[in-house]
Every structure is written in structure tokens, then in C-alpha cells.
Amino acid sequence: DNNYYPTKEAETANLAHRAIGLGLMGYQDALYQLDINFESNENLQFSDYSMEMISYYAILASSKLAKERGSYSTFEGSKWDRGIFPVDTIDLLEKERGYKIQIDRSSKMDWSLVRDHVRGHGMRNSNVMAIAPTATISNISGVFPCTEPAYKNIYMKENLSGNFIVMNRYLIDDLELLGFWHENMVKKLKLYNGSVAEITEIPQNLKNKYKETFEIEMEWVLTAAARRMKWIDQSASTNVFLKTQSGKILSDTYKLAWDLGLKTTYYLRTLAATQVTKATVQDMDASETPTKTIATAVDNANVCSILDPSCEACQ
């Protein structure tokens, strides 16, 4: 109601359908705090149950607004009006495709209350949920974007004040508890561009917990997204991260997303096959890591800048 609409068509459509898109960000932060690895069944369950809770209360809140102010004008005949909730649409997709979609459809909450409320009072909004990429606003808020795993444990951040090294604060906390947070550890993290996989002192459980995006099998990312997607009436940003140049693996990945019933993915992000530079680390304690020359990946691709006021690609 308070929005400014540049065209009459936009105003008419928005006020008629009243679509909104409630989402989330900082999902990886929650996994770190709960000590859950991204590559785990516990992650799949948490993805499922956390989104169920958001869906439950978002739909109920919209229905309560409808009770107070009336349903959106095109409610009659909609899926909501016909008693079809997001989780019910998997059956519709199966019927269209003609074979089973292997997604767990169990729930932890009593949905009869929400279904009865919508049946009795309607919905204020035609669409309620959508998980956006949140690349910029999550950076501002100090959490990881939307539902993605941590892209890097250490990276360079640039703003008007200059360049800053940003490190995964959860990793720092865990290393401090073990007595491993010291100058040589910082140097090793820089040496390996944030990855902990090759640092021998770090125990395996922390290596599993702090895998970076390109170290995680996409099957876990897509399956978690599918468990989450069944509760969402619109869609969710799900980037595909592949470190291979294999066309077959790329095809299999997108086929898996389709088989799982994902409505959409988002960007395909890959690591460059070439473009490497030599970085020599000479100031490390010899007892910790020998002086060595390694190849480090350099991303020379053009990327969006948070400082570009003309860019509308991000939130």
C-alpha cells in the first residue's frame, strides 16, 4: 500500500495480488552454531524443519491479515482457495511427470490449524515466501548469504575505507578453543587461501565442519534445497558451484536438481581451469610449514561492485 509504482500496470498487479517474498539468510551461521556439517543428514533435517517453521508462521500470518483486512482480490480459485499448500504441489508435479519424486514429505508441525484458518479466512497475499540471494544485505548484516555454505574462510573485502581481510569468525573461535589460533595458523590459512583441508594440525572434525563451498559435493546443496523448497510457495536462490570442467558432471548436476523437483537454481559458479599465479611464503616458522612455492587461483572475472550505484543485479 505504501509503495510508489512507476506504472499503472505495476500498481494494479501488486494491489490485486499483493505478492511478497519472505526469505532467510545466515543459514550457514546457524549450522556452525549448532555444530552441524553441511555434508550431513543433520543438515538435511535442519533445512527441512527450519523452513517448515518459517512457512507455517508466514502462511498463518498472511491468513490472519486476511481475517483482519480481507483476502487479496484474486484469491478466489487460487491454490490457496482450493486448499493446495506448497507441500501439496509435489503431488501435482509427480502427476505431470508420471514418476515418483524422491523427497521426504514428513512434517513436525500440526498443519491442520493453518489449513483451517486459510479455509475460513483466506490469504492476504497471493505469494508469501521466496529466498533471495541476499549477497549484499547479508554482507552488511555480517552473516553468510541466504542458504549457501561458506564461500571462503578468508577473503579480501573492499569498500570506501580500503581493503580488509575477513576471516570466518566461527573457525577462529573453534581454533582458539583448541589453542591453535596463532600467527603461524593465520599464515597457513593465507597460504591455502582459507581452506583448512591441507593444514595437518586441524582435526578432521573441524576440516569437515569448515569445508568451503567448492569443497562440498553439490548433491548435499541440492538435496538440502529440495527439502527446503517443498515448503516455499515461490522459489529459492540455489547457486551451483562446480570446480570441474566436465560437461557430464555439469549435466548430471542439473539433472539431479530436476529430479529433486527444484523449481529453480541460480548462478553456475566454477573455478578457472587456468589463470594461476605463484605465491612464495618465506616468513613461516620452519617447524610449522617449510618454505614453499604454491599455485593459487586468481579470479580475474568481472564481478558486481557494491559501490556501483547503477547496478541492479543484487539487492
mmCIF file of C-alpha atoms in Angstrom:
data_model
loop_
_atom_site.group_PDB
_atom_site.id
_atom_site.type_symbol
_atom_site.label_atom_id
_atom_site.label_comp_id
_atom_site.label_asym_id
_atom_site.label_seq_id
_atom_site.Cartn_x
_atom_site.Cartn_y
_atom_site.Cartn_z
ATOM 1 C CA ASP A 1 0.000 0.000 0.000
ATOM 2 C CA ASN A 2 2.852 2.404 0.734
ATOM 3 C CA ASN A 3 4.905 1.599 -2.357
ATOM 4 C CA TYR A 4 5.483 4.024 -5.203
ATOM 5 C CA TYR A 5 4.530 2.483 -8.542
ATOM 6 C CA PRO A 6 6.061 3.993 -11.717
ATOM 7 C CA THR A 7 3.378 2.460 -13.957
ATOM 8 C CA LYS A 8 -0.338 1.896 -13.596
ATOM 9 C CA GLU A 9 0.098 -1.759 -14.596
ATOM 10 C CA ALA A 10 2.523 -2.416 -11.744
ATOM 11 C CA GLU A 11 0.207 -0.755 -9.256
ATOM 12 C CA THR A 12 -2.799 -2.715 -10.476
ATOM 13 C CA ALA A 13 -0.998 -6.074 -10.345
ATOM 14 C CA ASN A 14 0.612 -5.511 -6.942
ATOM 15 C CA LEU A 15 -2.537 -4.304 -5.243
ATOM 16 C CA ALA A 16 -4.578 -7.107 -6.799
ATOM 17 C CA HIS A 17 -2.244 -9.989 -5.907
ATOM 18 C CA ARG A 18 -0.265 -8.462 -3.007
ATOM 19 C CA ALA A 19 2.650 -10.868 -3.576
ATOM 20 C CA ILE A 20 5.531 -10.735 -1.096
ATOM 21 C CA GLY A 21 8.663 -12.861 -0.679
ATOM 22 C CA LEU A 22 9.779 -13.632 2.868
ATOM 23 C CA GLY A 23 13.099 -15.462 2.962
ATOM 24 C CA LEU A 24 16.100 -16.005 5.183
ATOM 25 C CA MET A 25 19.855 -15.544 5.352
ATOM 26 C CA GLY A 26 22.614 -16.708 7.655
ATOM 27 C CA TYR A 27 21.714 -20.382 7.292
ATOM 28 C CA GLN A 28 25.393 -21.389 7.408
ATOM 29 C CA ASP A 29 25.779 -19.343 10.611
ATOM 30 C CA ALA A 30 23.077 -21.476 12.205
ATOM 31 C CA LEU A 31 24.818 -24.692 11.130
ATOM 32 C CA TYR A 32 28.089 -23.504 12.673
ATOM 33 C CA GLN A 33 26.364 -22.614 15.935
ATOM 34 C CA LEU A 34 24.592 -25.977 16.035
ATOM 35 C CA ASP A 35 27.845 -27.768 15.113
ATOM 36 C CA ILE A 36 26.237 -29.353 12.046
ATOM 37 C CA ASN A 37 28.294 -30.200 8.954
ATOM 38 C CA PHE A 38 26.846 -29.156 5.608
ATOM 39 C CA GLU A 39 27.554 -32.640 4.244
ATOM 40 C CA SER A 40 25.344 -34.472 6.744
ATOM 41 C CA ASN A 41 21.848 -35.837 7.200
ATOM 42 C CA GLU A 42 21.511 -33.464 10.164
ATOM 43 C CA ASN A 43 21.823 -30.577 7.713
ATOM 44 C CA LEU A 44 19.082 -32.038 5.507
ATOM 45 C CA GLN A 45 16.791 -32.382 8.514
ATOM 46 C CA PHE A 46 17.542 -28.872 9.746
ATOM 47 C CA SER A 47 16.950 -27.453 6.264
ATOM 48 C CA ASP A 48 13.585 -29.194 6.172
ATOM 49 C CA TYR A 49 12.364 -28.363 9.665
ATOM 50 C CA SER A 50 13.607 -24.763 9.785
ATOM 51 C CA MET A 51 11.855 -23.904 6.533
ATOM 52 C CA GLU A 52 8.716 -25.700 7.675
ATOM 53 C CA MET A 53 8.597 -23.415 10.711
ATOM 54 C CA ILE A 54 9.047 -20.283 8.563
ATOM 55 C CA SER A 55 6.394 -21.489 6.126
ATOM 56 C CA TYR A 56 3.937 -22.347 8.888
ATOM 57 C CA TYR A 57 4.053 -18.947 10.551
ATOM 58 C CA ALA A 58 4.320 -16.934 7.324
ATOM 59 C CA ILE A 59 1.204 -18.525 5.830
ATOM 60 C CA LEU A 60 -0.676 -18.251 9.126
ATOM 61 C CA ALA A 61 0.277 -14.566 9.463
ATOM 62 C CA SER A 62 -0.983 -13.807 5.951
ATOM 63 C CA SER A 63 -4.232 -15.587 6.715
ATOM 64 C CA LYS A 64 -4.615 -13.625 9.948
ATOM 65 C CA LEU A 65 -4.152 -10.400 7.967
ATOM 66 C CA ALA A 66 -6.850 -11.627 5.585
ATOM 67 C CA LYS A 67 -9.169 -12.108 8.532
ATOM 68 C CA GLU A 68 -8.468 -8.512 9.584
ATOM 69 C CA ARG A 69 -8.364 -6.761 6.183
ATOM 70 C CA GLY A 70 -9.745 -9.216 3.644
ATOM 71 C CA SER A 71 -8.123 -11.562 1.139
ATOM 72 C CA TYR A 72 -6.317 -10.334 -1.969
ATOM 73 C CA SER A 73 -8.793 -9.690 -4.742
ATOM 74 C CA THR A 74 -7.808 -12.662 -6.927
ATOM 75 C CA PHE A 75 -7.921 -15.200 -4.096
ATOM 76 C CA GLU A 76 -10.986 -16.998 -5.399
ATOM 77 C CA GLY A 77 -9.982 -20.024 -7.457
ATOM 78 C CA SER A 78 -6.345 -19.868 -6.380
ATOM 79 C CA LYS A 79 -4.425 -22.851 -4.994
ATOM 80 C CA TRP A 80 -4.909 -21.399 -1.514
ATOM 81 C CA ASP A 81 -8.654 -21.263 -2.127
ATOM 82 C CA ARG A 82 -8.578 -24.886 -3.326
ATOM 83 C CA GLY A 83 -6.693 -25.994 -0.227
ATOM 84 C CA ILE A 84 -3.439 -26.644 -2.074
ATOM 85 C CA PHE A 85 -0.398 -25.689 0.010
ATOM 86 C CA PRO A 86 3.228 -25.626 -1.243
ATOM 87 C CA VAL A 87 3.990 -29.134 0.060
ATOM 88 C CA ASP A 88 0.950 -30.439 -1.851
ATOM 89 C CA THR A 89 2.345 -29.299 -5.199
ATOM 90 C CA ILE A 90 4.886 -32.144 -5.222
ATOM 91 C CA ASP A 91 1.983 -34.487 -5.951
ATOM 92 C CA LEU A 92 0.921 -32.250 -8.834
ATOM 93 C CA LEU A 93 4.439 -32.337 -10.264
ATOM 94 C CA GLU A 94 4.593 -36.114 -9.928
ATOM 95 C CA LYS A 95 1.304 -36.465 -11.779
ATOM 96 C CA GLU A 96 2.564 -34.252 -14.585
ATOM 97 C CA ARG A 97 5.884 -36.121 -14.917
ATOM 98 C CA GLY A 98 4.468 -39.586 -14.357
ATOM 99 C CA TYR A 99 7.034 -40.834 -11.864
ATOM 100 C CA LYS A 100 7.963 -40.529 -8.186
ATOM 101 C CA ILE A 101 9.918 -37.537 -6.843
ATOM 102 C CA GLN A 102 12.114 -38.854 -4.042
ATOM 103 C CA ILE A 103 11.620 -36.109 -1.468
ATOM 104 C CA ASP A 104 10.742 -36.680 2.175
ATOM 105 C CA ARG A 105 7.337 -35.105 2.814
ATOM 106 C CA SER A 106 7.113 -35.613 6.552
ATOM 107 C CA SER A 107 6.440 -32.678 8.855
ATOM 108 C CA LYS A 108 6.969 -31.835 12.507
ATOM 109 C CA MET A 109 4.152 -29.319 12.933
ATOM 110 C CA ASP A 110 0.375 -29.636 13.029
ATOM 111 C CA TRP A 111 -0.747 -28.003 9.777
ATOM 112 C CA SER A 112 -4.441 -28.591 10.361
ATOM 113 C CA LEU A 113 -4.684 -25.270 12.248
ATOM 114 C CA VAL A 114 -3.183 -23.314 9.341
ATOM 115 C CA ARG A 115 -5.254 -25.118 6.712
ATOM 116 C CA ASP A 116 -8.443 -24.489 8.690
ATOM 117 C CA HIS A 117 -7.584 -20.811 9.109
ATOM 118 C CA VAL A 118 -6.927 -20.342 5.384
ATOM 119 C CA ARG A 119 -10.109 -22.229 4.560
ATOM 120 C CA GLY A 120 -12.083 -19.959 6.837
ATOM 121 C CA HIS A 121 -10.459 -16.563 6.243
ATOM 122 C CA GLY A 122 -8.403 -16.763 3.035
ATOM 123 C CA MET A 123 -4.977 -15.209 2.396
ATOM 124 C CA ARG A 124 -3.870 -11.585 2.303
ATOM 125 C CA ASN A 125 -1.019 -12.361 -0.116
ATOM 126 C CA SER A 126 -1.051 -14.487 -3.268
ATOM 127 C CA ASN A 127 2.592 -15.444 -2.701
ATOM 128 C CA VAL A 128 4.349 -15.364 0.634
ATOM 129 C CA MET A 129 7.860 -16.848 0.511
ATOM 130 C CA ALA A 130 10.941 -16.600 -1.704
ATOM 131 C CA ILE A 131 14.604 -16.905 -0.704
ATOM 132 C CA ALA A 132 16.645 -14.221 -2.428
ATOM 133 C CA PRO A 133 20.442 -14.389 -2.921
ATOM 134 C CA THR A 134 20.961 -11.695 -0.198
ATOM 135 C CA ALA A 135 24.578 -11.274 -1.352
ATOM 136 C CA THR A 136 24.784 -7.604 -0.369
ATOM 137 C CA ILE A 137 22.437 -7.337 2.592
ATOM 138 C CA SER A 138 23.894 -10.405 4.300
ATOM 139 C CA ASN A 139 27.340 -8.848 3.923
ATOM 140 C CA ILE A 140 26.026 -5.696 5.582
ATOM 141 C CA SER A 141 24.391 -7.769 8.318
ATOM 142 C CA GLY A 142 27.543 -9.812 8.939
ATOM 143 C CA VAL A 143 26.140 -13.254 8.092
ATOM 144 C CA PHE A 144 26.570 -15.735 5.258
ATOM 145 C CA PRO A 145 24.265 -15.273 2.226
ATOM 146 C CA CYS A 146 20.847 -16.947 2.153
ATOM 147 C CA THR A 147 21.181 -20.741 2.496
ATOM 148 C CA GLU A 148 24.640 -21.164 0.983
ATOM 149 C CA PRO A 149 27.689 -22.792 2.578
ATOM 150 C CA ALA A 150 30.636 -20.543 3.384
ATOM 151 C CA TYR A 151 32.272 -19.435 0.136
ATOM 152 C CA LYS A 152 35.695 -18.824 1.728
ATOM 153 C CA ASN A 153 37.112 -18.963 5.254
ATOM 154 C CA ILE A 154 39.322 -15.983 4.425
ATOM 155 C CA TYR A 155 38.853 -13.334 1.757
ATOM 156 C CA MET A 156 39.577 -9.728 0.889
ATOM 157 C CA LYS A 157 36.783 -7.197 1.332
ATOM 158 C CA GLU A 158 36.898 -3.802 -0.342
ATOM 159 C CA ASN A 159 34.921 -0.681 0.496
ATOM 160 C CA LEU A 160 35.434 3.076 0.520
ATOM 161 C CA SER A 161 37.693 2.824 3.575
ATOM 162 C CA GLY A 162 40.093 0.401 1.916
ATOM 163 C CA ASN A 163 40.818 -3.335 1.776
ATOM 164 C CA PHE A 164 40.238 -5.664 4.713
ATOM 165 C CA ILE A 165 40.994 -9.310 5.390
ATOM 166 C CA VAL A 166 37.786 -11.025 6.546
ATOM 167 C CA MET A 167 38.041 -14.386 8.302
ATOM 168 C CA ASN A 168 35.418 -16.910 9.349
ATOM 169 C CA ARG A 169 34.794 -15.924 12.968
ATOM 170 C CA TYR A 170 33.361 -19.349 13.838
ATOM 171 C CA LEU A 171 36.551 -21.030 12.661
ATOM 172 C CA ILE A 172 38.600 -18.606 14.751
ATOM 173 C CA ASP A 173 36.517 -19.410 17.850
ATOM 174 C CA ASP A 174 36.950 -23.169 17.383
ATOM 175 C CA LEU A 175 40.692 -22.841 16.772
ATOM 176 C CA GLU A 176 41.048 -20.702 19.892
ATOM 177 C CA LEU A 177 39.326 -23.391 21.981
ATOM 178 C CA LEU A 178 41.917 -25.897 20.765
ATOM 179 C CA GLY A 179 44.824 -23.497 21.262
ATOM 180 C CA PHE A 180 45.552 -23.432 17.527
ATOM 181 C CA TRP A 181 44.833 -19.771 16.855
ATOM 182 C CA HIS A 182 48.280 -18.187 16.461
ATOM 183 C CA GLU A 183 50.351 -16.294 13.912
ATOM 184 C CA ASN A 184 51.543 -19.401 12.080
ATOM 185 C CA MET A 185 47.944 -20.623 11.704
ATOM 186 C CA VAL A 186 46.980 -17.298 10.136
ATOM 187 C CA LYS A 187 49.873 -17.655 7.698
ATOM 188 C CA LYS A 188 48.796 -21.184 6.791
ATOM 189 C CA LEU A 189 45.230 -20.073 6.163
ATOM 190 C CA LYS A 190 46.571 -17.388 3.854
ATOM 191 C CA LEU A 191 48.836 -19.946 2.187
ATOM 192 C CA TYR A 192 45.886 -22.194 1.386
ATOM 193 C CA ASN A 193 43.506 -19.326 0.552
ATOM 194 C CA GLY A 194 41.297 -20.079 3.552
ATOM 195 C CA SER A 195 40.950 -23.822 3.055
ATOM 196 C CA VAL A 196 41.691 -25.963 6.126
ATOM 197 C CA ALA A 197 41.832 -29.257 4.220
ATOM 198 C CA GLU A 198 45.642 -29.355 3.969
ATOM 199 C CA ILE A 199 46.517 -27.996 7.430
ATOM 200 C CA THR A 200 47.718 -31.021 9.375
ATOM 201 C CA GLU A 201 47.208 -29.636 12.912
ATOM 202 C CA ILE A 202 43.493 -29.087 12.406
ATOM 203 C CA PRO A 203 41.475 -32.172 13.432
ATOM 204 C CA GLN A 204 39.280 -33.911 10.866
ATOM 205 C CA ASN A 205 36.006 -32.915 12.518
ATOM 206 C CA LEU A 206 36.859 -29.228 12.029
ATOM 207 C CA LYS A 207 38.005 -29.878 8.470
ATOM 208 C CA ASN A 208 34.569 -31.367 7.770
ATOM 209 C CA LYS A 209 32.762 -28.533 9.522
ATOM 210 C CA TYR A 210 34.646 -25.748 7.749
ATOM 211 C CA LYS A 211 34.641 -27.030 4.199
ATOM 212 C CA GLU A 212 34.370 -24.186 1.719
ATOM 213 C CA THR A 213 31.732 -24.065 -0.995
ATOM 214 C CA PHE A 214 33.814 -25.663 -3.741
ATOM 215 C CA GLU A 215 34.861 -28.482 -1.390
ATOM 216 C CA ILE A 216 31.247 -29.560 -0.772
ATOM 217 C CA GLU A 217 29.549 -32.070 -3.064
ATOM 218 C CA MET A 218 26.656 -30.395 -4.882
ATOM 219 C CA GLU A 219 24.366 -33.323 -4.080
ATOM 220 C CA TRP A 220 24.195 -32.079 -0.485
ATOM 221 C CA VAL A 221 23.455 -28.496 -1.538
ATOM 222 C CA LEU A 222 20.713 -29.530 -3.966
ATOM 223 C CA THR A 223 19.112 -32.077 -1.643
ATOM 224 C CA ALA A 224 19.014 -29.564 1.206
ATOM 225 C CA ALA A 225 17.436 -27.076 -1.197
ATOM 226 C CA ALA A 226 14.832 -29.630 -2.243
ATOM 227 C CA ARG A 227 13.937 -30.437 1.368
ATOM 228 C CA ARG A 228 13.507 -26.696 1.928
ATOM 229 C CA MET A 229 11.741 -25.980 -1.358
ATOM 230 C CA LYS A 230 8.713 -28.120 -0.591
ATOM 231 C CA TRP A 231 7.587 -25.537 1.976
ATOM 232 C CA ILE A 232 8.076 -22.481 -0.282
ATOM 233 C CA ASP A 233 5.252 -21.245 -2.493
ATOM 234 C CA GLN A 234 7.599 -19.392 -4.869
ATOM 235 C CA SER A 235 11.250 -20.336 -5.181
ATOM 236 C CA ALA A 236 14.721 -20.040 -3.655
ATOM 237 C CA SER A 237 18.129 -18.924 -4.836
ATOM 238 C CA THR A 238 20.343 -22.012 -5.150
ATOM 239 C CA ASN A 239 23.729 -21.412 -6.744
ATOM 240 C CA VAL A 240 25.541 -24.328 -8.371
ATOM 241 C CA PHE A 241 29.262 -24.489 -7.506
ATOM 242 C CA LEU A 242 31.491 -26.783 -9.567
ATOM 243 C CA LYS A 243 35.275 -26.994 -9.601
ATOM 244 C CA THR A 244 35.336 -29.340 -12.580
ATOM 245 C CA GLN A 245 35.290 -28.571 -16.288
ATOM 246 C CA SER A 246 33.443 -31.825 -17.057
ATOM 247 C CA GLY A 247 30.335 -31.385 -19.170
ATOM 248 C CA LYS A 248 28.986 -34.712 -17.924
ATOM 249 C CA ILE A 249 29.229 -33.677 -14.273
ATOM 250 C CA LEU A 250 27.572 -30.364 -15.135
ATOM 251 C CA SER A 251 24.749 -32.199 -16.915
ATOM 252 C CA ASP A 252 24.349 -34.713 -14.067
ATOM 253 C CA THR A 253 24.182 -31.882 -11.519
ATOM 254 C CA TYR A 254 21.351 -30.089 -13.268
ATOM 255 C CA LYS A 255 19.594 -33.384 -13.947
ATOM 256 C CA LEU A 256 19.720 -34.079 -10.200
ATOM 257 C CA ALA A 257 18.176 -30.672 -9.477
ATOM 258 C CA TRP A 258 15.379 -31.504 -11.909
ATOM 259 C CA ASP A 259 14.872 -34.984 -10.457
ATOM 260 C CA LEU A 260 14.601 -33.495 -6.951
ATOM 261 C CA GLY A 261 11.829 -31.194 -8.135
ATOM 262 C CA LEU A 262 13.674 -27.901 -7.666
ATOM 263 C CA LYS A 263 11.743 -25.028 -9.189
ATOM 264 C CA THR A 264 14.885 -23.055 -9.995
ATOM 265 C CA THR A 265 18.595 -22.836 -9.407
ATOM 266 C CA TYR A 266 20.561 -19.584 -9.662
ATOM 267 C CA TYR A 267 24.065 -18.844 -10.965
ATOM 268 C CA LEU A 268 26.503 -21.513 -12.090
ATOM 269 C CA ARG A 269 29.840 -20.695 -10.493
ATOM 270 C CA THR A 270 33.028 -22.513 -11.492
ATOM 271 C CA LEU A 271 36.726 -22.259 -10.702
ATOM 272 C CA ALA A 272 39.010 -21.196 -13.515
ATOM 273 C CA ALA A 273 40.952 -24.028 -15.125
ATOM 274 C CA THR A 274 43.922 -21.736 -15.710
ATOM 275 C CA GLN A 275 44.873 -18.230 -14.543
ATOM 276 C CA VAL A 276 47.242 -19.075 -11.694
ATOM 277 C CA THR A 277 49.999 -17.056 -10.101
ATOM 278 C CA LYS A 278 52.929 -18.130 -7.949
ATOM 279 C CA ALA A 279 52.952 -17.079 -4.320
ATOM 280 C CA THR A 280 56.065 -17.821 -2.242
ATOM 281 C CA VAL A 281 55.732 -17.983 1.538
ATOM 282 C CA GLN A 282 59.137 -17.372 3.121
ATOM 283 C CA ASP A 283 58.423 -15.986 6.582
ATOM 284 C CA MET A 284 56.831 -19.049 8.166
ATOM 285 C CA ASP A 285 58.285 -20.911 11.096
ATOM 286 C CA ALA A 286 60.226 -23.785 9.534
ATOM 287 C CA SER A 287 58.978 -26.147 12.213
ATOM 288 C CA GLU A 288 55.402 -25.373 11.214
ATOM 289 C CA THR A 289 55.486 -25.327 7.431
ATOM 290 C CA PRO A 290 58.555 -25.393 5.135
ATOM 291 C CA THR A 291 59.175 -22.511 2.771
ATOM 292 C CA LYS A 292 57.457 -23.460 -0.434
ATOM 293 C CA THR A 293 56.032 -22.129 -3.650
ATOM 294 C CA ILE A 294 52.423 -22.939 -4.410
ATOM 295 C CA ALA A 295 49.933 -22.165 -7.162
ATOM 296 C CA THR A 296 46.987 -20.082 -6.065
ATOM 297 C CA ALA A 297 43.871 -19.461 -8.104
ATOM 298 C CA VAL A 298 43.211 -15.930 -9.230
ATOM 299 C CA ASP A 299 39.729 -14.922 -10.263
ATOM 300 C CA ASN A 300 40.024 -12.314 -12.980
ATOM 301 C CA ALA A 301 36.365 -12.417 -13.942
ATOM 302 C CA ASN A 302 34.311 -9.258 -13.913
ATOM 303 C CA VAL A 303 32.131 -9.109 -10.810
ATOM 304 C CA CYS A 304 29.498 -6.770 -9.479
ATOM 305 C CA SER A 305 30.663 -3.975 -7.214
ATOM 306 C CA ILE A 306 28.719 -2.966 -4.139
ATOM 307 C CA LEU A 307 29.936 0.564 -4.856
ATOM 308 C CA ASP A 308 28.314 0.742 -8.301
ATOM 309 C CA PRO A 309 25.059 2.712 -7.901
ATOM 310 C CA SER A 310 23.901 1.781 -11.422
ATOM 311 C CA CYS A 311 23.986 -1.988 -10.769
ATOM 312 C CA GLU A 312 20.589 -3.516 -10.036
ATOM 313 C CA ALA A 313 21.701 -7.156 -10.088
ATOM 314 C CA CYS A 314 21.864 -7.504 -6.301
ATOM 315 C CA GLN A 315 19.610 -6.412 -3.509
#
